[in-house]
Coordinates of N, CA and C in Angstrom, one line a residue:
X1 N -37.2 -163.4 59.9 CA -36.6 -163.7 58.6 C -35.6 -164.8 58.7
X2 N -34.9 -164.8 59.8 CA -33.9 -165.9 60.0 C -34.6 -167.3 60.1
X3 N -35.8 -167.2 60.9 CA -36.5 -168.5 61.1 C -37.1 -169.0 59.8
X4 N -37.5 -168.1 58.9 CA -38.0 -168.4 57.6 C -36.9 -169.1 56.7
X5 N -35.7 -168.6 56.8 CA -34.6 -169.1 56.1 C -34.3 -170.5 56.6
X6 N -34.3 -170.7 57.9 CA -34.1 -172.0 58.5 C -35.2 -173.0 58.1
X7 N -36.4 -172.6 58.0 CA -37.5 -173.5 57.6 C -37.3 -173.9 56.2
X8 N -37.0 -172.9 55.3 CA -36.8 -173.2 53.9 C -35.6 -174.2 53.7
X9 N -34.5 -174.0 54.4 CA -33.4 -174.9 54.3 C -33.8 -176.3 54.8
X10 N -34.6 -176.3 55.8 CA -35.1 -177.6 56.3 C -35.9 -178.4 55.3
X11 N -36.8 -177.6 54.6 CA -37.7 -178.2 53.6 C -36.8 -178.7 52.4
X12 N -35.9 -177.9 52.0 CA -35.0 -178.4 50.9 C -34.2 -179.6 51.3
X13 N -33.7 -179.7 52.5 CA -33.0 -180.9 53.0 C -33.9 -182.1 53.0
X14 N -35.2 -181.9 53.5 CA -36.1 -183.0 53.5 C -36.5 -183.5 52.1
X15 N -36.6 -182.5 51.2 CA -36.9 -182.8 49.8 C -35.8 -183.6 49.2
X16 N -34.5 -183.2 49.5 CA -33.4 -184.0 48.9 C -33.3 -185.4 49.5
X17 N -33.7 -185.5 50.8 CA -33.7 -186.9 51.4 C -34.8 -187.7 50.8
X18 N -35.9 -187.2 50.6 CA -37.0 -187.9 49.9 C -36.6 -188.3 48.5
X19 N -36.0 -187.4 47.8 CA -35.6 -187.7 46.4 C -34.6 -188.9 46.4
X20 N -33.6 -188.8 47.4 CA -32.6 -189.9 47.5 C -33.3 -191.2 47.8
X21 N -34.3 -191.1 48.7 CA -35.0 -192.3 49.1 C -35.8 -192.9 48.0
X22 N -36.4 -192.1 47.1 CA -37.1 -192.6 46.0 C -36.2 -193.2 45.0
X23 N -35.0 -192.6 44.8 CA -34.0 -193.2 43.9 C -33.6 -194.6 44.4
X24 N -33.4 -194.7 45.7 CA -32.9 -195.9 46.3 C -34.0 -197.0 46.1
X25 N -35.3 -196.6 46.3 CA -36.4 -197.5 46.2 C -36.5 -198.0 44.7
X26 N -36.3 -197.0 43.8 CA -36.4 -197.4 42.4 C -35.2 -198.4 42.0
X27 N -34.1 -198.1 42.6 CA -32.9 -199.0 42.3 C -33.2 -200.4 42.9
X28 N -33.8 -200.5 44.1 CA -34.1 -201.8 44.7 C -35.2 -202.5 43.9
X29 N -36.2 -201.7 43.5 CA -37.3 -202.3 42.6 C -36.7 -202.9 41.3
X30 N -35.7 -202.1 40.7 CA -35.1 -202.6 39.5 C -34.3 -203.9 39.7
X31 N -33.6 -203.9 40.8 CA -32.8 -205.1 41.1 C -33.7 -206.3 41.3
X32 N -34.8 -206.1 42.0 CA -35.8 -207.2 42.3 C -36.4 -207.7 41.0
X33 N -36.7 -206.7 40.1 CA -37.3 -207.1 38.8 C -36.4 -207.8 37.9
X34 N -35.1 -207.4 37.9 CA -34.1 -208.1 37.2 C -33.9 -209.5 37.7
X35 N -33.9 -209.7 39.0 CA -33.8 -211.0 39.6 C -35.0 -211.9 39.2
X36 N -36.2 -211.3 39.3 CA -37.3 -212.1 38.9 C -37.2 -212.5 37.4
X37 N -36.7 -211.6 36.6 CA -36.6 -212.0 35.1 C -35.6 -213.1 34.9
X38 N -34.4 -213.0 35.7 CA -33.4 -214.0 35.6 C -34.0 -215.4 36.1
X39 N -34.7 -215.3 37.2 CA -35.3 -216.6 37.7 C -36.3 -217.1 36.7
X40 N -37.1 -216.3 36.0 CA -38.0 -216.8 35.1 C -37.3 -217.4 33.9
X41 N -36.2 -216.8 33.4 CA -35.5 -217.3 32.3 C -34.8 -218.6 32.7
X42 N -34.3 -218.7 33.9 CA -33.7 -219.9 34.4 C -34.7 -221.1 34.5
X43 N -35.9 -220.8 35.0 CA -36.9 -221.8 35.0 C -37.3 -222.3 33.6
X44 N -37.4 -221.3 32.7 CA -37.8 -221.7 31.3 C -36.7 -222.6 30.7
X45 N -35.4 -222.2 31.0 CA -34.3 -223.0 30.4 C -34.2 -224.4 31.0
X46 N -34.5 -224.4 32.4 CA -34.5 -225.8 33.0 C -35.6 -226.6 32.5
X47 N -36.8 -226.0 32.2 CA -37.9 -226.8 31.7 C -37.6 -227.3 30.3
X48 N -37.0 -226.4 29.5 CA -36.6 -226.8 28.1 C -35.6 -227.9 28.1
X49 N -34.6 -227.8 29.0 CA -33.6 -228.8 29.1 C -34.2 -230.1 29.5
X50 N -35.2 -230.1 30.4 CA -35.9 -231.3 30.9 C -36.7 -231.9 29.8
X51 N -37.3 -231.0 28.9 CA -38.1 -231.5 27.8 C -37.2 -232.2 26.8
X52 N -36.1 -231.6 26.5 CA -35.1 -232.2 25.5 C -34.6 -233.5 26.0
X53 N -34.2 -233.5 27.3 CA -33.7 -234.7 27.9 C -34.7 -235.8 27.9
X54 N -36.0 -235.5 28.1 CA -37.1 -236.5 28.1 C -37.2 -237.0 26.6
X55 N -37.1 -236.1 25.7 CA -37.2 -236.5 24.3 C -36.0 -237.4 23.9
X56 N -34.8 -237.1 24.4 CA -33.7 -237.9 24.1 C -33.7 -239.3 24.7
X57 N -34.2 -239.4 25.9 CA -34.1 -240.6 26.7 C -35.4 -241.3 26.9
X58 N -36.6 -240.7 26.5 CA -37.8 -241.3 26.8 C -38.2 -241.5 28.2
X59 N -37.5 -240.8 29.1 CA -37.7 -240.9 30.5 C -36.8 -241.9 31.2
X60 N -36.0 -242.7 30.4 CA -35.1 -243.7 31.0 C -33.9 -243.0 31.5
X61 N -33.6 -243.2 32.8 CA -32.4 -242.5 33.4 C -31.4 -243.6 33.6
X62 N -30.6 -243.9 32.6 CA -29.5 -244.8 32.6 C -28.3 -244.2 32.2
X63 N -27.3 -243.9 33.1 CA -26.1 -243.3 32.8 C -25.0 -243.8 33.7
X64 N -24.0 -244.5 33.2 CA -23.0 -245.1 34.0 C -21.6 -244.9 33.4
X65 N -20.6 -244.9 34.3 CA -19.2 -244.8 33.8 C -18.6 -246.2 33.9
X66 N -18.0 -246.7 32.8 CA -17.5 -248.0 32.7 C -16.1 -247.9 32.2
X67 N -15.3 -249.0 32.5 CA -13.9 -249.1 31.9 C -14.0 -249.8 30.6
X68 N -13.4 -249.2 29.6 CA -13.4 -249.8 28.2 C -12.5 -251.0 28.1
X69 N -13.0 -252.0 27.5 CA -12.2 -253.2 27.2 C -12.3 -253.6 25.7
X70 N -11.2 -253.7 25.0 CA -11.3 -253.9 23.5 C -12.0 -255.3 23.3
X71 N -12.8 -255.4 22.3 CA -13.4 -256.7 21.8 C -13.2 -256.7 20.3
X72 N -13.5 -257.9 19.8 CA -13.3 -258.1 18.3 C -14.7 -258.1 17.7
X73 N -14.8 -258.1 16.4 CA -16.0 -258.1 15.7 C -16.3 -256.9 14.9
X74 N -17.1 -257.0 13.9 CA -17.5 -255.8 13.0 C -18.6 -255.0 13.7
X75 N -18.8 -253.8 13.2 CA -20.0 -253.0 13.6 C -19.7 -252.3 14.9
X76 N -20.8 -251.7 15.4 CA -20.8 -250.8 16.5 C -21.8 -251.3 17.6
X77 N -21.6 -252.5 18.0 CA -22.4 -253.1 19.1 C -21.5 -253.4 20.2
X78 N -21.7 -252.7 21.3 CA -20.9 -253.0 22.5 C -21.4 -254.1 23.3
X79 N -20.7 -254.6 24.3 CA -21.2 -255.5 25.3 C -21.2 -254.8 26.7
X80 N -22.3 -255.0 27.4 CA -22.5 -254.4 28.7 C -22.7 -255.4 29.8
X81 N -22.5 -255.1 31.0 CA -22.6 -256.0 32.1 C -24.1 -256.4 32.3
X82 N -24.3 -257.5 33.0 CA -25.7 -257.9 33.3 C -26.5 -256.9 34.1
X83 N -25.8 -256.2 35.0 CA -26.5 -255.2 35.8 C -27.1 -254.1 34.9
X84 N -26.5 -253.8 33.8 CA -27.1 -252.8 32.9 C -28.4 -253.3 32.3
X85 N -28.5 -254.6 32.0 CA -29.7 -255.2 31.4 C -30.8 -255.1 32.5
X86 N -30.5 -255.4 33.7 CA -31.4 -255.4 34.8 C -32.0 -254.1 35.0
X87 N -31.1 -253.0 35.0 CA -31.6 -251.7 35.2 C -32.5 -251.2 34.0
X88 N -32.1 -251.5 32.8 CA -32.9 -251.2 31.6 C -34.2 -251.9 31.7
X89 N -34.3 -253.1 32.1 CA -35.5 -253.8 32.2 C -36.4 -253.2 33.2
X90 N -35.8 -252.8 34.4 CA -36.6 -252.2 35.4 C -37.3 -250.9 35.0
X91 N -36.6 -250.1 34.1 CA -37.2 -248.9 33.6 C -37.9 -249.1 32.3
X92 N -38.1 -250.4 31.9 CA -38.9 -250.7 30.7 C -38.3 -250.1 29.4
X93 N -36.9 -249.9 29.4 CA -36.3 -249.4 28.2 C -36.4 -250.3 27.0
X94 N -36.4 -251.6 27.2 CA -36.5 -252.6 26.1 C -37.8 -252.5 25.4
X95 N -38.8 -252.0 26.0 CA -40.1 -251.8 25.4 C -40.2 -250.4 24.7
X96 N -39.3 -249.5 25.1 CA -39.4 -248.2 24.5 C -38.6 -248.0 23.2
X97 N -37.5 -248.7 23.1 CA -36.6 -248.5 21.9 C -36.1 -249.8 21.4
X98 N -36.2 -250.0 20.1 CA -35.7 -251.2 19.5 C -35.1 -250.8 18.1
X99 N -33.8 -251.0 17.9 CA -32.8 -251.5 18.9 C -32.4 -250.5 19.9
X100 N -31.8 -251.0 21.0 CA -31.3 -250.1 22.0 C -30.1 -249.3 21.5
X101 N -30.0 -248.1 21.9 CA -28.9 -247.2 21.5 C -28.4 -246.5 22.7
X102 N -27.1 -246.2 22.6 CA -26.4 -245.6 23.7 C -25.4 -244.5 23.2
X103 N -25.3 -243.5 24.0 CA -24.3 -242.4 23.7 C -23.1 -242.8 24.5
X104 N -22.0 -243.0 23.8 CA -20.7 -243.4 24.4 C -19.8 -242.2 24.3
X105 N -19.3 -241.8 25.5 CA -18.5 -240.6 25.6 C -17.2 -240.9 26.3
X106 N -16.1 -240.6 25.7 CA -14.8 -240.7 26.4 C -14.6 -239.6 27.4
X107 N -14.1 -240.0 28.6 CA -14.0 -239.0 29.7 C -12.6 -238.7 30.0
X108 N -12.2 -237.4 30.1 CA -11.0 -236.9 30.6 C -9.8 -237.7 30.1
X109 N -9.5 -237.6 28.8 CA -8.5 -238.4 28.2 C -7.1 -237.8 28.2
X110 N -6.9 -236.7 29.0 CA -5.6 -236.0 28.9 C -4.4 -236.9 29.2
X111 N -4.6 -237.9 30.1 CA -3.5 -238.8 30.4 C -3.2 -239.8 29.3
X112 N -4.1 -239.9 28.3 CA -3.8 -240.8 27.1 C -3.3 -240.0 25.9
X113 N -3.1 -238.7 26.1 CA -2.6 -237.9 25.0 C -3.6 -237.1 24.3
X114 N -4.8 -237.1 24.7 CA -5.9 -236.3 24.0 C -5.7 -234.9 24.5
X115 N -6.0 -233.9 23.5 CA -6.1 -232.5 23.9 C -7.4 -232.4 24.7
X116 N -7.4 -231.6 25.7 CA -8.6 -231.3 26.5 C -9.6 -230.6 25.7
X117 N -10.9 -231.0 25.8 CA -11.9 -230.3 25.0 C -12.6 -229.2 25.8
X118 N -13.6 -228.6 25.1 CA -14.3 -227.5 25.7 C -15.8 -228.0 26.0
X119 N -16.1 -229.3 25.9 CA -17.4 -229.7 26.1 C -17.8 -229.5 27.6
X120 N -19.1 -229.2 27.9 CA -19.5 -229.0 29.3 C -19.8 -230.3 29.9
X121 N -19.9 -230.2 31.3 CA -20.4 -231.4 32.0 C -19.2 -232.2 32.5
X122 N -19.4 -233.6 32.6 CA -18.3 -234.4 32.9 C -18.0 -234.5 34.4
X123 N -19.1 -234.3 35.2 CA -18.9 -234.3 36.7 C -18.4 -235.7 37.2
X124 N -18.7 -236.8 36.4 CA -18.4 -238.1 36.8 C -16.9 -238.3 36.8
X125 N -16.2 -237.8 35.8 CA -14.7 -238.0 35.7 C -14.1 -237.0 34.9
X126 N -14.3 -235.7 35.1 CA -13.6 -234.7 34.3 C -14.4 -234.3 33.1
X127 N -13.6 -233.8 32.1 CA -14.3 -233.3 30.9 C -14.8 -234.4 30.0
X128 N -15.9 -234.0 29.3 CA -16.4 -234.9 28.3 C -15.7 -234.6 27.0
X129 N -15.2 -235.6 26.4 CA -14.4 -235.4 25.1 C -15.2 -236.0 24.0
X130 N -14.6 -236.9 23.3 CA -15.2 -237.4 22.1 C -16.4 -238.3 22.4
X131 N -17.5 -238.2 21.5 CA -18.7 -238.9 21.7 C -19.1 -239.6 20.4
X132 N -19.6 -240.8 20.6 CA -20.2 -241.6 19.5 C -21.4 -242.3 20.0
X133 N -22.1 -243.1 19.1 CA -23.3 -243.8 19.5 C -23.1 -245.3 19.1
X134 N -23.7 -246.2 19.8 CA -23.5 -247.6 19.6 C -24.8 -248.3 20.0
X135 N -25.0 -249.5 19.4 CA -26.0 -250.4 19.9 C -25.4 -251.4 20.9
X136 N -26.1 -252.4 21.3 CA -25.6 -253.4 22.2 C -25.7 -254.8 21.6
X137 N -24.6 -255.6 21.7 CA -24.6 -256.9 21.2 C -25.2 -257.9 22.2
X138 N -24.7 -257.8 23.4 CA -25.1 -258.7 24.5 C -24.7 -258.1 25.8
X139 N -25.3 -258.7 26.9 CA -25.0 -258.2 28.2 C -24.1 -259.3 29.0
X140 N -22.9 -259.4 28.5 CA -22.0 -260.5 29.1 C -20.7 -259.9 29.6
X141 N -20.5 -258.6 29.6 CA -19.3 -258.0 30.0 C -19.1 -258.1 31.5
X142 N -17.9 -258.1 32.0 CA -17.6 -258.1 33.4 C -18.2 -256.8 34.0
X143 N -18.6 -256.9 35.3 CA -19.2 -255.7 35.9 C -18.1 -254.6 36.0
X144 N -18.6 -253.4 35.7 CA -17.7 -252.3 35.7 C -17.0 -252.0 34.4
X145 N -17.3 -252.9 33.4 CA -16.6 -252.7 32.1 C -17.6 -252.7 31.0
X146 N -17.1 -252.2 29.8 CA -17.8 -252.2 28.6 C -16.9 -252.7 27.5
X147 N -17.4 -253.7 26.7 CA -16.7 -254.3 25.6 C -16.9 -253.4 24.4
X148 N -15.8 -252.9 23.8 CA -15.9 -251.9 22.7 C -15.3 -252.5 21.5
X149 N -16.0 -252.7 20.4 CA -15.5 -253.2 19.2 C -14.6 -252.2 18.5
X150 N -13.8 -252.6 17.5 CA -12.8 -251.7 16.9 C -13.5 -250.4 16.2
X151 N -14.6 -250.6 15.6 CA -15.3 -249.4 14.9 C -15.6 -248.4 15.9
X152 N -16.2 -248.7 17.0 CA -16.6 -247.8 18.0 C -15.4 -247.2 18.7
X153 N -14.4 -248.1 18.9 CA -13.1 -247.6 19.6 C -12.4 -246.5 18.7
X154 N -12.4 -246.7 17.4 CA -11.7 -245.7 16.6 C -12.5 -244.4 16.5
X155 N -13.8 -244.5 16.6 CA -14.6 -243.3 16.6 C -14.4 -242.5 17.9
X156 N -13.9 -243.2 18.9 CA -13.6 -242.5 20.2 C -12.2 -242.0 20.2
X157 N -11.2 -242.8 19.7 CA -9.8 -242.5 19.8 C -9.3 -241.8 18.6
X158 N -10.0 -241.9 17.4 CA -9.6 -241.2 16.2 C -8.1 -241.5 15.9
X159 N -7.3 -240.5 15.7 CA -5.9 -240.7 15.1 C -5.0 -241.4 16.1
X160 N -5.4 -241.5 17.4 CA -4.5 -242.1 18.4 C -4.5 -243.7 18.2
X161 N -5.6 -244.2 17.6 CA -5.6 -245.6 17.3 C -6.2 -246.4 18.4
X162 N -6.3 -247.7 18.2 CA -6.9 -248.6 19.2 C -6.2 -248.7 20.5
X163 N -4.8 -248.5 20.4 CA -4.1 -248.6 21.7 C -4.5 -247.6 22.7
X164 N -5.1 -246.5 22.4 CA -5.5 -245.5 23.3 C -6.8 -246.0 24.1
X165 N -7.4 -247.1 23.7 CA -8.6 -247.5 24.3 C -8.4 -248.2 25.7
X166 N -7.2 -248.7 25.9 CA -6.9 -249.5 27.1 C -7.1 -248.7 28.3
X167 N -8.0 -249.2 29.2 CA -8.3 -248.5 30.5 C -9.1 -247.3 30.4
X168 N -9.5 -246.9 29.2 CA -10.3 -245.7 29.0 C -11.6 -245.7 29.8
X169 N -11.9 -244.6 30.5 CA -13.2 -244.5 31.2 C -14.2 -243.9 30.2
X170 N -15.3 -244.5 30.1 CA -16.4 -243.9 29.2 C -17.7 -243.8 29.9
X171 N -18.5 -242.8 29.5 CA -19.8 -242.7 30.0 C -20.8 -243.3 29.0
X172 N -21.6 -244.2 29.5 CA -22.6 -244.9 28.7 C -24.0 -244.4 29.1
X173 N -24.7 -243.8 28.2 CA -26.0 -243.2 28.5 C -27.0 -243.7 27.5
X174 N -28.2 -244.2 28.0 CA -29.2 -244.6 27.1 C -29.8 -243.4 26.4
X175 N -30.0 -243.6 25.1 CA -30.7 -242.5 24.3 C -31.7 -243.2 23.4
X176 N -32.7 -242.4 23.1 CA -33.8 -242.9 22.2 C -33.6 -242.1 20.9
X177 N -33.0 -242.7 19.9 CA -32.7 -242.0 18.7 C -34.0 -241.7 17.9
X178 N -34.0 -240.5 17.3 CA -35.2 -240.2 16.5 C -35.4 -241.1 15.3
X179 N -36.6 -241.4 15.0 CA -36.9 -242.2 13.8 C -37.9 -241.5 12.9
X180 N -37.4 -240.5 12.2 CA -38.3 -239.8 11.3 C -38.8 -240.7 10.2
X181 N -40.0 -240.4 9.6 CA -40.6 -241.3 8.6 C -39.7 -241.4 7.3
X182 N -38.9 -240.4 7.0 CA -38.0 -240.4 5.9 C -36.6 -240.0 6.4
X183 N -35.7 -240.9 6.3 CA -34.3 -240.6 6.7 C -33.3 -241.4 5.8
X184 N -32.1 -240.9 5.9 CA -31.1 -241.5 5.0 C -29.7 -241.3 5.6
X185 N -28.7 -242.0 5.1 CA -27.4 -241.8 5.5 C -26.5 -241.7 4.3
X186 N -25.6 -240.8 4.2 CA -24.8 -240.6 3.0 C -23.4 -241.2 3.3
X187 N -22.9 -242.0 2.5 CA -21.6 -242.7 2.6 C -20.6 -242.2 1.6
X188 N -19.4 -242.0 2.0 CA -18.3 -241.6 1.1 C -17.2 -242.7 1.2
X189 N -17.1 -243.5 0.1 CA -16.0 -244.6 0.0 C -14.6 -244.0 0.3
X190 N -13.8 -244.8 1.0 CA -12.4 -244.4 1.2 C -11.5 -245.4 0.5
X191 N -10.6 -245.0 -0.3 CA -9.7 -245.9 -0.9 C -10.3 -246.4 -2.3
X192 N -9.5 -247.3 -2.9 CA -9.8 -247.8 -4.2 C -10.2 -249.3 -4.1
X193 N -10.8 -249.8 -5.2 CA -11.1 -251.2 -5.3 C -12.3 -251.7 -4.7
X194 N -13.4 -250.8 -4.6 CA -14.6 -251.3 -4.1 C -15.3 -252.2 -5.1
X195 N -16.0 -253.2 -4.5 CA -16.7 -254.1 -5.4 C -17.9 -253.4 -6.0
X196 N -18.3 -253.8 -7.2 CA -19.4 -253.1 -7.9 C -20.7 -253.3 -7.2
X197 N -20.8 -254.3 -6.4 CA -22.1 -254.6 -5.6 C -22.0 -253.9 -4.3
X198 N -21.5 -252.7 -4.3 CA -21.3 -252.0 -3.0 C -22.6 -251.8 -2.2
X199 N -23.7 -251.5 -3.0 CA -25.0 -251.3 -2.3 C -25.4 -252.5 -1.5
X200 N -25.2 -253.7 -2.1 CA -25.6 -254.9 -1.4 C -24.8 -255.2 -0.2
X201 N -23.5 -255.0 -0.3 CA -22.6 -255.2 0.8 C -22.9 -254.2 2.0
X202 N -23.2 -252.9 1.6 CA -23.5 -251.9 2.6 C -24.8 -252.2 3.3
X203 N -25.8 -252.6 2.6 CA -27.1 -253.0 3.2 C -26.9 -254.2 4.2
X204 N -26.0 -255.1 3.7 CA -25.8 -256.3 4.6 C -25.1 -255.9 5.9
X205 N -24.3 -254.8 5.9 CA -23.5 -254.4 7.1 C -24.3 -253.5 7.9
X206 N -25.4 -252.9 7.4 CA -26.1 -251.8 8.1 C -26.6 -252.3 9.5
X207 N -27.0 -253.6 9.6 CA -27.5 -254.0 10.9 C -26.5 -254.0 12.0
X208 N -25.2 -253.9 11.6 CA -24.1 -253.8 12.6 C -24.0 -252.4 13.1
X209 N -24.6 -251.4 12.5 CA -24.5 -250.0 12.9 C -25.9 -249.5 13.2
X210 N -26.5 -249.9 14.4 CA -27.9 -249.5 14.7 C -28.0 -248.1 15.2
X211 N -26.9 -247.4 15.5 CA -27.1 -246.1 16.2 C -26.2 -245.1 15.4
X212 N -26.8 -244.6 14.4 CA -26.0 -243.6 13.5 C -26.8 -242.3 13.5
X213 N -26.5 -241.4 14.5 CA -27.2 -240.1 14.5 C -26.6 -239.1 13.5
X214 N -25.6 -239.4 12.8 CA -25.0 -238.5 11.9 C -23.6 -238.0 12.4
X215 N -22.9 -237.3 11.5 CA -21.6 -236.9 11.9 C -20.5 -237.6 11.1
X216 N -19.3 -237.2 11.4 CA -18.1 -237.7 10.6 C -17.6 -239.0 11.3
X217 N -18.2 -240.1 11.1 CA -17.7 -241.4 11.6 C -17.5 -242.4 10.5
X218 N -16.8 -243.5 10.9 CA -16.4 -244.4 9.9 C -17.2 -245.7 10.0
X219 N -17.7 -246.1 8.8 CA -18.5 -247.4 8.7 C -17.6 -248.4 8.0
X220 N -17.4 -249.5 8.5 CA -16.5 -250.5 7.9 C -17.3 -251.7 7.5
X221 N -17.0 -252.2 6.3 CA -17.7 -253.4 5.7 C -16.6 -254.3 5.2
X222 N -17.0 -255.6 5.0 CA -16.1 -256.6 4.4 C -16.6 -257.1 3.1
X223 N -15.8 -256.9 2.1 CA -16.2 -257.3 0.7 C -15.2 -258.2 0.1
X224 N -15.6 -259.4 -0.2 CA -14.7 -260.4 -0.8 C -13.4 -260.6 0.1
X225 N -13.7 -260.7 1.4 CA -12.6 -260.9 2.3 C -11.7 -259.7 2.6
X226 N -12.0 -258.6 2.1 CA -11.3 -257.4 2.3 C -12.1 -256.3 3.1
X227 N -11.5 -255.7 4.1 CA -12.2 -254.7 4.8 C -12.2 -253.4 4.1
X228 N -13.4 -252.7 4.0 CA -13.5 -251.4 3.4 C -14.0 -250.4 4.4
X229 N -13.7 -249.1 4.1 CA -14.1 -248.1 5.0 C -14.9 -247.0 4.2
X230 N -15.9 -246.5 4.9 CA -16.7 -245.4 4.3 C -16.9 -244.3 5.4
X231 N -16.8 -243.1 5.0 CA -17.1 -242.0 6.0 C -18.6 -241.8 5.9
X232 N -19.2 -241.6 7.1 CA -20.7 -241.3 7.1 C -21.0 -240.1 7.8

């Protein structure tokens, strides 16, 4: 009888060990399956990000950090160094997009009095803050610099004014703006005294603003010798 009790206790112990082993195997299988699912989602997210990036850039990988230099003139056409043109030509960007458009992003402006933003990225020089878009007027800027006209500068510095542009580091990235068959831009005049031929003057100034993806930015025109502003 004693041997029978010992055998029964042994069987119960082995059964408990087997049950614990099965639970542990189930746990391990669950962890492996969860990791596989995370990896699958990560791969899908990476592929989607790659697809969106290809859609935005047309496959052109042009992204540089330059020092902003104020320039004069109307509109939103920056000046870039000759090396930028050479790189864009090498990647056939000039055949891909006409006119050329660039995403202009202010980088880590806390030293100029900007509040730090929550935008991701910015490995080149800290956080990415305010972003606008611009075309290019010419490739005559000194190497390492970008000539920024007042309209683009104010879209980057906002209420801080043009003085905040001095020495600002900006990221310049080639983008291929979408060109839907039907598109429009809505303008809101600011101030009083607009000329009644506002449509004609606005159309005349539109070529100075080749990169308008939308958002709350300011378009400036000159009518009868006076500068006017419209929010777009």
